[in-house]
mmCIF file of C-alpha atoms and ligand atoms in Angstrom:
data_model
loop_
_atom_site.group_PDB
_atom_site.id
_atom_site.type_symbol
_atom_site.label_atom_id
_atom_site.label_comp_id
_atom_site.label_asym_id
_atom_site.label_seq_id
_atom_site.Cartn_x
_atom_site.Cartn_y
_atom_site.Cartn_z
ATOM 1 C CA MET U 862 73.438 87.209 144.223
ATOM 2 C CA ALA U 863 73.440 88.423 140.225
ATOM 3 C CA ARG U 864 76.308 90.530 139.437
ATOM 4 C CA PRO U 865 76.179 93.835 139.529
ATOM 5 C CA ARG U 866 76.367 95.728 136.170
ATOM 6 C CA CYS U 867 77.925 99.382 134.840
ATOM 7 C CA ALA U 868 75.027 102.267 135.164
ATOM 8 C CA ILE U 869 75.959 103.073 132.035
ATOM 9 C CA CYS U 870 76.458 100.408 129.368
ATOM 10 C CA GLY U 871 74.866 97.068 131.648
ATOM 11 C CA ALA U 872 78.642 95.675 131.692
ATOM 12 C CA PRO U 873 79.612 93.508 134.617
ATOM 13 C CA ALA U 874 81.027 96.472 136.776
ATOM 14 C CA VAL U 875 84.859 96.405 138.707
ATOM 15 C CA VAL U 876 83.354 99.201 141.449
ATOM 16 C CA TYR U 877 80.841 100.588 142.791
ATOM 17 C CA LEU U 878 81.307 104.206 143.666
ATOM 18 C CA ARG U 879 79.145 105.212 146.951
ATOM 19 C CA TYR U 880 79.592 108.954 146.520
ATOM 20 C CA ALA U 881 78.224 108.724 142.704
ATOM 21 C CA ARG U 882 75.739 106.262 144.215
ATOM 22 C CA MET U 883 77.787 104.155 140.374
ATOM 23 C CA ALA U 884 78.225 100.774 140.431
ATOM 24 C CA LEU U 885 81.033 101.031 136.640
ATOM 25 C CA CYS U 886 82.146 99.081 134.690
ATOM 26 C CA ARG U 887 85.979 98.658 133.966
ATOM 27 C CA GLU U 888 86.106 101.404 130.916
ATOM 28 C CA HIS U 889 83.583 103.546 132.679
ATOM 29 C CA PHE U 890 85.385 103.761 135.913
ATOM 30 C CA ARG U 891 88.544 104.991 133.547
ATOM 31 C CA GLU U 892 86.503 107.168 131.939
ATOM 32 C CA HIS U 893 85.272 108.225 135.576
ATOM 33 C CA LEU U 894 88.895 109.242 137.110
ATOM 34 C CA LEU U 895 90.069 110.252 134.027
ATOM 35 C CA ARG U 896 87.087 113.281 133.646
ATOM 36 C CA ARG U 897 88.782 113.761 137.635
ATOM 37 C CA VAL U 898 92.033 114.116 135.968
ATOM 38 C CA GLU U 899 90.618 116.448 133.340
ATOM 39 C CA GLY U 900 88.737 118.824 135.940
ATOM 40 C CA VAL U 901 92.229 119.856 137.455
ATOM 41 C CA LEU U 902 94.118 119.969 134.859
ATOM 42 C CA THR U 903 91.636 122.345 132.823
ATOM 43 C CA ARG U 904 90.908 124.899 135.634
ATOM 44 C CA ALA U 905 94.714 124.580 136.724
ATOM 45 C CA GLY U 906 95.499 126.046 132.175
ATOM 46 C CA LEU U 907 96.887 122.921 131.748
ATOM 47 C CA LEU U 908 94.607 120.915 129.888
ATOM 48 C CA ARG U 909 95.862 121.964 126.173
ATOM 49 C CA ARG U 910 98.262 120.838 123.609
ATOM 50 C CA GLY U 911 101.882 121.405 124.032
ATOM 51 C CA ALA U 912 101.461 121.678 127.308
ATOM 52 C CA ARG U 913 104.352 120.341 129.313
ATOM 53 C CA ILE U 914 104.290 118.436 132.529
ATOM 54 C CA VAL U 915 106.697 116.405 134.130
ATOM 55 C CA ALA U 916 104.667 113.147 136.092
ATOM 56 C CA ALA U 917 106.984 112.117 139.269
ATOM 57 C CA VAL U 918 106.663 108.482 139.513
ATOM 58 C CA SER U 919 107.463 106.598 142.479
ATOM 59 C CA GLY U 920 106.050 103.135 141.237
ATOM 60 C CA GLY U 921 103.951 103.184 143.543
ATOM 61 C CA LYS U 922 100.282 103.030 143.347
ATOM 62 C CA ASP U 923 99.267 106.835 143.256
ATOM 63 C CA SER U 924 101.627 107.814 140.916
ATOM 64 C CA SER U 925 101.468 104.875 138.680
ATOM 65 C CA THR U 926 97.607 105.756 137.872
ATOM 66 C CA LEU U 927 98.523 108.510 136.917
ATOM 67 C CA LEU U 928 100.901 107.684 135.101
ATOM 68 C CA ASP U 929 98.744 105.833 132.898
ATOM 69 C CA LEU U 930 95.513 108.985 132.728
ATOM 70 C CA LEU U 931 98.011 111.120 131.828
ATOM 71 C CA ALA U 932 99.385 109.080 128.452
ATOM 72 C CA GLU U 933 95.911 108.778 127.783
ATOM 73 C CA LEU U 934 94.912 112.833 127.880
ATOM 74 C CA SER U 935 98.739 113.498 125.740
ATOM 75 C CA ARG U 936 97.528 111.288 123.503
ATOM 76 C CA SER U 937 93.316 112.469 123.258
ATOM 77 C CA TYR U 938 94.616 116.106 124.243
ATOM 78 C CA GLY U 939 98.398 116.833 122.587
ATOM 79 C CA LEU U 940 99.764 117.465 125.784
ATOM 80 C CA GLN U 941 103.610 116.125 126.209
ATOM 81 C CA VAL U 942 104.264 114.464 129.250
ATOM 82 C CA TYR U 943 108.078 113.731 131.265
ATOM 83 C CA PRO U 944 108.259 110.098 133.546
ATOM 84 C CA LEU U 945 110.768 111.266 135.986
ATOM 85 C CA HIS U 946 111.945 108.550 138.199
ATOM 86 C CA ILE U 947 114.422 109.808 141.535
ATOM 87 C CA ASP U 948 116.108 106.044 142.298
ATOM 88 C CA LEU U 949 116.590 107.686 145.924
ATOM 89 C CA GLY U 950 119.403 105.016 146.916
ATOM 90 C CA ILE U 951 116.181 102.939 149.323
ATOM 91 C CA GLY U 952 118.157 99.382 149.213
ATOM 92 C CA GLU U 953 115.792 96.792 147.415
ATOM 93 C CA TYR U 954 112.882 99.273 147.942
ATOM 94 C CA SER U 955 114.615 101.193 145.126
ATOM 95 C CA ALA U 956 115.047 98.496 143.234
ATOM 96 C CA HIS U 957 111.594 97.293 143.006
ATOM 97 C CA LEU U 958 109.469 100.803 142.412
ATOM 98 C CA ARG U 959 112.216 100.988 139.622
ATOM 99 C CA ARG U 960 112.041 97.745 137.937
ATOM 100 C CA ALA U 961 108.105 98.841 138.082
ATOM 101 C CA VAL U 962 108.526 101.919 136.777
ATOM 102 C CA GLU U 963 110.761 100.436 134.274
ATOM 103 C CA ARG U 964 107.760 97.807 132.632
ATOM 104 C CA LEU U 965 104.889 100.825 132.936
ATOM 105 C CA VAL U 966 106.857 103.338 131.237
ATOM 106 C CA SER U 967 107.442 100.949 128.079
ATOM 107 C CA ARG U 968 103.830 99.634 128.054
ATOM 108 C CA LEU U 969 102.907 103.604 127.347
ATOM 109 C CA GLY U 970 105.917 103.258 125.631
ATOM 110 C CA LEU U 971 106.650 106.963 126.903
ATOM 111 C CA PRO U 972 110.922 107.726 127.395
ATOM 112 C CA LEU U 973 111.904 107.248 131.598
ATOM 113 C CA ILE U 974 113.875 109.993 133.214
ATOM 114 C CA LEU U 975 115.864 108.231 135.235
ATOM 115 C CA VAL U 976 117.970 110.099 137.720
ATOM 116 C CA GLU U 977 119.932 108.165 140.227
ATOM 117 C CA VAL U 978 121.206 110.324 143.091
ATOM 118 C CA ARG U 979 124.031 107.935 143.888
ATOM 119 C CA ARG U 980 125.733 109.119 140.923
ATOM 120 C CA VAL U 981 126.258 112.437 142.470
ATOM 121 C CA LEU U 982 126.021 111.689 146.278
ATOM 122 C CA ARG U 983 129.260 110.013 146.237
ATOM 123 C CA GLY U 984 127.906 107.071 146.139
ATOM 124 C CA ASP U 985 125.980 107.053 149.238
ATOM 125 C CA GLY U 986 121.795 106.539 148.839
ATOM 126 C CA VAL U 987 119.379 108.972 150.838
ATOM 127 C CA PRO U 988 119.343 107.081 153.532
ATOM 128 C CA GLU U 989 123.446 107.617 154.368
ATOM 129 C CA PHE U 990 123.105 111.168 153.114
ATOM 130 C CA ALA U 991 120.372 111.551 155.723
ATOM 131 C CA ARG U 992 122.444 109.889 158.160
ATOM 132 C CA ARG U 993 125.658 111.307 157.779
ATOM 133 C CA ALA U 994 124.145 114.776 157.813
ATOM 134 C CA GLY U 995 122.350 114.007 161.034
ATOM 135 C CA ARG U 996 118.823 114.917 159.488
ATOM 136 C CA PRO U 997 115.177 112.532 159.144
ATOM 137 C CA THR U 998 115.890 110.430 156.514
ATOM 138 C CA CYS U 999 112.193 111.351 154.729
ATOM 139 C CA SER U 1000 112.790 115.073 155.134
ATOM 140 C CA VAL U 1001 116.625 115.535 153.438
ATOM 141 C CA CYS U 1002 114.448 113.191 151.101
ATOM 142 C CA GLY U 1003 111.613 115.262 150.104
ATOM 143 C CA MET U 1004 114.525 117.979 150.335
ATOM 144 C CA VAL U 1005 116.347 115.901 147.184
ATOM 145 C CA LYS U 1006 113.213 115.127 145.518
ATOM 146 C CA ARG U 1007 112.040 118.345 145.244
ATOM 147 C CA TYR U 1008 115.605 119.801 144.181
ATOM 148 C CA VAL U 1009 115.398 116.880 141.708
ATOM 149 C CA MET U 1010 112.028 117.585 139.881
ATOM 150 C CA ASN U 1011 111.971 121.720 140.114
ATOM 151 C CA ALA U 1012 116.011 120.752 137.697
ATOM 152 C CA ALA U 1013 114.113 118.198 135.645
ATOM 153 C CA ALA U 1014 111.071 120.584 134.879
ATOM 154 C CA GLU U 1015 113.469 123.363 134.278
ATOM 155 C CA ALA U 1016 115.723 121.508 132.160
ATOM 156 C CA LEU U 1017 112.362 120.667 129.913
ATOM 157 C CA GLY U 1018 110.430 124.526 130.801
ATOM 158 C CA ALA U 1019 108.087 121.863 132.167
ATOM 159 C CA ASP U 1020 104.418 124.095 132.550
ATOM 160 C CA ALA U 1021 104.022 121.384 135.843
ATOM 161 C CA ILE U 1022 105.273 119.538 138.136
ATOM 162 C CA ALA U 1023 102.734 116.504 138.453
ATOM 163 C CA THR U 1024 102.567 114.385 141.396
ATOM 164 C CA GLY U 1025 100.190 111.687 142.581
ATOM 165 C CA HIS U 1026 98.997 112.768 145.490
ATOM 166 C CA ASN U 1027 95.278 112.028 146.516
ATOM 167 C CA ALA U 1028 92.115 112.673 147.251
ATOM 168 C CA ASP U 1029 92.881 110.424 150.961
ATOM 169 C CA ASP U 1030 96.659 112.573 150.592
ATOM 170 C CA ALA U 1031 95.691 116.531 150.837
ATOM 171 C CA ILE U 1032 93.470 115.365 153.594
ATOM 172 C CA ALA U 1033 95.560 114.587 155.523
ATOM 173 C CA TYR U 1034 97.822 116.592 155.012
ATOM 174 C CA ILE U 1035 95.493 120.006 155.611
ATOM 175 C CA VAL U 1036 93.784 118.270 158.549
ATOM 176 C CA LYS U 1037 97.564 117.719 160.221
ATOM 177 C CA ALA U 1038 98.046 121.558 159.062
ATOM 178 C CA PHE U 1039 95.247 123.239 160.473
ATOM 179 C CA ILE U 1040 95.512 120.997 164.281
ATOM 180 C CA GLY U 1041 98.932 123.599 163.694
ATOM 181 C CA GLN U 1042 97.261 126.149 162.188
ATOM 182 C CA ASP U 1043 100.026 126.521 159.717
ATOM 183 C CA GLU U 1044 98.400 128.477 157.406
ATOM 184 C CA GLU U 1045 100.969 128.625 154.628
ATOM 185 C CA GLN U 1046 101.525 124.051 154.834
ATOM 186 C CA MET U 1047 98.151 124.394 154.214
ATOM 187 C CA ALA U 1048 97.539 126.648 151.334
ATOM 188 C CA LYS U 1049 100.256 124.830 149.638
ATOM 189 C CA TRP U 1050 97.623 122.073 149.304
ATOM 190 C CA LEU U 1051 95.784 123.204 146.354
ATOM 191 C CA PRO U 1052 94.785 121.221 143.673
ATOM 192 C CA TYR U 1053 97.709 123.289 141.999
ATOM 193 C CA THR U 1054 100.884 125.279 142.959
ATOM 194 C CA PRO U 1055 101.527 128.376 140.398
ATOM 195 C CA PRO U 1056 104.898 128.912 140.160
ATOM 196 C CA SER U 1057 106.674 131.429 142.169
ATOM 197 C CA GLY U 1058 110.237 132.958 142.806
ATOM 198 C CA GLY U 1059 111.190 129.491 139.776
ATOM 199 C CA ALA U 1060 109.503 127.098 141.542
ATOM 200 C CA VAL U 1061 107.816 125.835 138.303
ATOM 201 C CA ALA U 1062 104.123 124.705 139.125
ATOM 202 C CA ARG U 1063 102.824 121.809 141.196
ATOM 203 C CA VAL U 1064 99.301 120.136 139.788
ATOM 204 C CA ARG U 1065 97.945 116.972 141.902
ATOM 205 C CA PRO U 1066 95.765 115.995 138.898
ATOM 206 C CA LEU U 1067 94.410 112.952 141.582
ATOM 207 C CA TYR U 1068 92.754 115.565 143.982
ATOM 208 C CA GLU U 1069 89.466 114.030 143.924
ATOM 209 C CA VAL U 1070 90.389 110.593 143.424
ATOM 210 C CA TYR U 1071 90.204 108.518 146.414
ATOM 211 C CA GLU U 1072 92.936 106.363 147.364
ATOM 212 C CA ARG U 1073 90.768 103.240 146.995
ATOM 213 C CA TYR U 1074 90.069 103.832 143.995
ATOM 214 C CA ALA U 1075 93.643 105.047 142.564
ATOM 215 C CA LEU U 1076 94.672 101.120 143.655
ATOM 216 C CA LEU U 1077 91.775 99.499 142.171
ATOM 217 C CA TYR U 1078 92.393 101.039 138.659
ATOM 218 C CA ALA U 1079 96.256 99.950 139.181
ATOM 219 C CA ILE U 1080 94.742 96.672 140.040
ATOM 220 C CA VAL U 1081 91.701 96.311 136.882
ATOM 221 C CA ASN U 1082 93.583 97.374 134.542
ATOM 222 C CA ARG U 1083 97.092 95.684 135.282
ATOM 223 C CA ILE U 1084 99.126 98.411 135.742
ATOM 224 C CA PRO U 1085 103.044 97.502 137.085
ATOM 225 C CA PHE U 1086 103.622 98.572 140.562
ATOM 226 C CA THR U 1087 105.178 97.712 144.018
ATOM 227 C CA HIS U 1088 103.484 97.182 147.257
ATOM 228 C CA GLU U 1089 106.274 97.466 148.916
ATOM 229 C CA GLU U 1090 106.712 99.720 151.775
ATOM 230 C CA CYS U 1091 109.543 102.224 152.451
ATOM 231 C CA PRO U 1092 111.228 100.797 155.341
ATOM 232 C CA TYR U 1093 111.507 104.841 156.325
ATOM 233 C CA ARG U 1094 107.777 105.191 156.625
ATOM 234 C CA ALA U 1095 106.598 106.419 159.797
ATOM 235 C CA ARG U 1096 103.986 103.959 161.381
ATOM 236 C CA ASN U 1097 100.567 104.992 163.042
ATOM 237 C CA SER U 1098 100.969 108.533 162.116
ATOM 238 C CA MET U 1099 99.119 112.000 162.396
ATOM 239 C CA GLU U 1100 97.867 111.544 158.441
ATOM 240 C CA ASP U 1101 97.316 107.865 159.005
ATOM 241 C CA THR U 1102 95.013 108.755 161.486
ATOM 242 C CA ILE U 1103 93.447 111.311 159.609
ATOM 243 C CA LYS U 1104 92.704 109.035 156.372
ATOM 244 C CA GLU U 1105 91.288 106.649 159.138
ATOM 245 C CA MET U 1106 89.317 108.907 160.653
ATOM 246 C CA PHE U 1107 87.627 109.902 157.466
ATOM 247 C CA ASN U 1108 87.069 106.285 155.753
ATOM 248 C CA ARG U 1109 84.549 106.653 158.560
ATOM 249 C CA LEU U 1110 83.209 109.853 158.377
ATOM 250 C CA GLU U 1111 82.732 108.461 154.299
ATOM 251 C CA GLU U 1112 80.750 105.550 155.024
ATOM 252 C CA GLN U 1113 78.370 107.710 157.010
ATOM 253 C CA HIS U 1114 78.231 110.662 154.684
ATOM 254 C CA PRO U 1115 79.416 109.343 151.150
ATOM 255 C CA GLY U 1116 80.630 112.085 148.793
ATOM 256 C CA LEU U 1117 82.243 113.656 152.648
ATOM 257 C CA LYS U 1118 86.110 113.403 151.202
ATOM 258 C CA ILE U 1119 85.064 114.940 147.967
ATOM 259 C CA GLY U 1120 83.072 117.936 149.433
ATOM 260 C CA PHE U 1121 85.703 118.837 151.940
ATOM 261 C CA LEU U 1122 88.514 119.268 149.810
ATOM 262 C CA ARG U 1123 86.282 121.094 146.516
ATOM 263 C CA ARG U 1124 85.133 123.698 149.951
ATOM 264 C CA PHE U 1125 88.322 123.877 150.855
ATOM 265 C CA SER U 1126 90.162 124.293 148.029
ATOM 266 C CA LYS U 1127 87.288 126.469 146.651
ATOM 267 C CA LYS U 1128 88.198 129.470 149.619
ATOM 268 C CA ARG U 1129 91.592 129.689 149.238
ATOM 269 C CA SER U 1130 94.473 130.606 146.814
ATOM 270 C CA ALA U 1131 97.662 129.519 145.799
ATOM 271 C CA GLU U 1132 98.755 133.228 145.612
ATOM 272 C CA GLY U 1133 100.252 134.471 148.985
ATOM 273 C CA VAL U 1134 101.805 130.994 149.616
ATOM 274 C CA PRO U 1135 105.639 132.566 149.838
ATOM 275 C CA GLY U 1136 108.179 131.009 147.070
ATOM 276 C CA PRO U 1137 111.844 131.241 146.821
ATOM 277 C CA VAL U 1138 112.709 134.312 146.310
ATOM 278 C CA ASN U 1139 116.765 133.781 145.557
ATOM 279 C CA ARG U 1140 118.711 131.766 143.469
ATOM 280 C CA CYS U 1141 121.353 129.990 145.213
ATOM 281 C CA ARG U 1142 124.516 131.815 143.933
ATOM 282 C CA ILE U 1143 125.845 127.831 143.244
ATOM 283 C CA CYS U 1144 123.963 125.833 141.336
ATOM 284 C CA GLY U 1145 121.313 128.617 139.937
ATOM 285 C CA ALA U 1146 118.739 126.622 141.713
ATOM 286 C CA PRO U 1147 114.843 128.516 143.249
ATOM 287 C CA SER U 1148 116.787 129.133 147.286
ATOM 288 C CA GLN U 1149 114.408 131.088 150.301
ATOM 289 C CA GLY U 1150 118.623 131.549 150.801
ATOM 290 C CA GLU U 1151 121.054 133.197 149.176
ATOM 291 C CA VAL U 1152 122.630 128.944 148.934
ATOM 292 C CA CYS U 1153 119.737 126.447 148.583
ATOM 293 C CA SER U 1154 119.257 123.458 151.389
ATOM 294 C CA PHE U 1155 120.790 120.600 148.516
ATOM 295 C CA CYS U 1156 124.302 122.942 147.946
ATOM 296 C CA ARG U 1157 124.228 123.785 152.388
ATOM 297 C CA LEU U 1158 124.007 119.988 153.146
ATOM 298 C CA THR U 1159 125.688 118.474 150.355
ATOM 299 C CA GLU U 1160 129.027 121.059 151.386
ATOM 300 C CA ARG U 1161 128.403 120.314 154.888
ATOM 301 C CA VAL U 1162 128.597 116.158 154.671
ATOM 302 C CA TYR U 1163 130.532 115.970 151.667
ATOM 303 C CA GLY U 1164 132.894 119.175 152.215
ATOM 304 C CA GLU U 1165 131.742 121.105 148.306
ATOM 305 C CA PRO U 1166 128.406 121.980 147.225
ATOM 306 C CA LEU U 1167 127.367 118.792 145.169
ATOM 307 C CA GLY U 1168 123.439 120.796 143.383
ATOM 308 C CA PRO U 1169 126.000 122.098 140.016
ATOM 309 C CA GLU U 1170 126.861 118.379 139.760
ATOM 310 C CA MET U 1171 123.156 117.730 140.166
ATOM 311 C CA ARG U 1172 122.093 119.545 137.836
ATOM 312 C CA ARG U 1173 123.973 118.686 135.396
ATOM 313 C CA ALA U 1174 123.221 114.746 136.211
ATOM 314 C CA VAL U 1175 119.583 116.044 135.513
ATOM 315 C CA ALA U 1176 119.931 117.931 132.799
ATOM 316 C CA GLU U 1177 121.833 114.259 130.917
ATOM 317 C CA ALA U 1178 119.229 112.088 131.968
ATOM 318 C CA VAL U 1179 116.411 114.052 130.260
ATOM 319 C CA GLU U 1180 118.575 114.423 126.884
ATOM 320 C CA LYS U 1181 119.120 110.790 127.240
ATOM 321 C CA ALA U 1182 115.639 110.118 127.809
ATOM 322 C CA LEU U 1183 115.222 112.286 124.410
ATOM 323 C CA GLY U 1184 117.608 111.178 122.664
ATOM 324 C CA VAL U 1185 119.243 114.649 121.523
ATOM 325 C CA SER U 1186 122.474 115.258 121.604
ATOM 326 C CA SER U 1187 124.378 116.633 125.438
ATOM 327 C CA GLY U 1188 125.403 120.424 125.623
ATOM 328 C CA SER U 1189 121.554 122.035 124.302
ATOM 329 C CA GLY U 1190 121.407 123.983 127.769
ATOM 330 C CA ARG U 1191 119.474 124.880 130.102
ATOM 331 C CA GLY U 1192 115.539 125.575 129.334
ATOM 332 C CA ARG U 1193 113.674 123.575 126.329
ATOM 333 C CA ALA U 1194 114.847 120.016 125.412
ATOM 334 C CA SER U 1195 112.625 119.107 122.305
ATOM 335 C CA ALA U 1196 109.532 116.796 122.581
ATOM 336 C CA PRO U 1197 109.698 113.553 123.248
ATOM 337 C CA PRO U 1198 107.690 110.995 121.120
ATOM 338 C CA GLN U 1199 104.221 111.117 123.366
ATOM 339 C CA GLY U 1200 102.226 107.038 123.075
ATOM 340 C CA SER U 1201 101.742 105.072 121.316
ATOM 341 C CA SER U 1202 98.214 105.029 120.998
HETATM 342 FE FE1 LIG T 447 111.450 108.900 151.186
HETATM 343 FE FE2 LIG T 447 110.910 108.535 153.606
HETATM 344 FE FE3 LIG T 447 109.010 108.563 151.542
HETATM 345 FE FE4 LIG T 447 111.056 106.605 151.893
HETATM 346 S S1 LIG T 447 108.410 107.446 153.423
HETATM 347 S S2 LIG T 447 110.436 107.020 150.219
HETATM 348 S S3 LIG T 447 112.881 108.277 153.402
HETATM 349 S S4 LIG T 447 110.041 110.357 151.988
HETATM 350 ZN ZN1 LIG T 448 80.096 100.621 131.532
HETATM 351 ZN ZN1 LIG T 449 122.281 125.084 145.304
#
């Protein structure tokens, strides 16, 4: 059987997009995903020269694909993209992720903001911290990641934090929230969440990119990433089941997933999503209460609130990555060299 050819240029195809009824070569597949990401950034008002975006890169397929695409857009549009990796201290898993991220940023010629939680949590990784706190690992992990991402974005004076959530992730969280009739959670799963009460805006540039295409993109472009799964990841979660269900529906109705997300985001706006309203009186991070959850939990576990120390460690990591001397204070570090064009 003849190898399928790209519908645009006739070169050998690497993918057949059922929802678009189109085979594409490597270059045009890249173009296709870039247009998707551009669409989200444009609607969020972020596709402009000088826009500062912190890209949270875990070392998995989605965020690695995201960083590669954002690096391309930084060259074409003059965005300032700052890759941030949080080493969560989850044994060999974290070591694999970190190596993958280091290879990726060096290939892209971007300075990496690297935050190691062990340095602040008295030698503990997230699992030990969670165990001492008597809380589920993933909930503590999520809290630590949110805290560090926001602190890094604040230190940089960034316009938004970009995460690698893909279309399948968004659908899984939306449907799960719908089942629980949790309006607040549902409203969070839009492509863009504006800044609110001190929390930096979030953007999800892969909102309209299916998980399988984020993976395929990483493979065909030889992007460094790891297939390893976190040992704490829940098996057979409701999110996984929802993803399988929607993939079956997508087979019968190509384009159903994108259609669903577009209708969902058109009908809703993130306004009205209650954000944090205070600043933590100990560390100054955005917080729902008087003291933020990071300070509260670290105080309980380590006998002192570690928010100020974590914010200092993040600010130092930012300064180190950007090659600026310490003591420049909070708010706006200077721009890194972007891309290798
Ligand atoms: Fe953190 Fe849980 Fe994700 Fe592992 S699976 S990285 S512990 S949130
Ligand atoms: Zn082509
Ligand atoms: Zn605090």
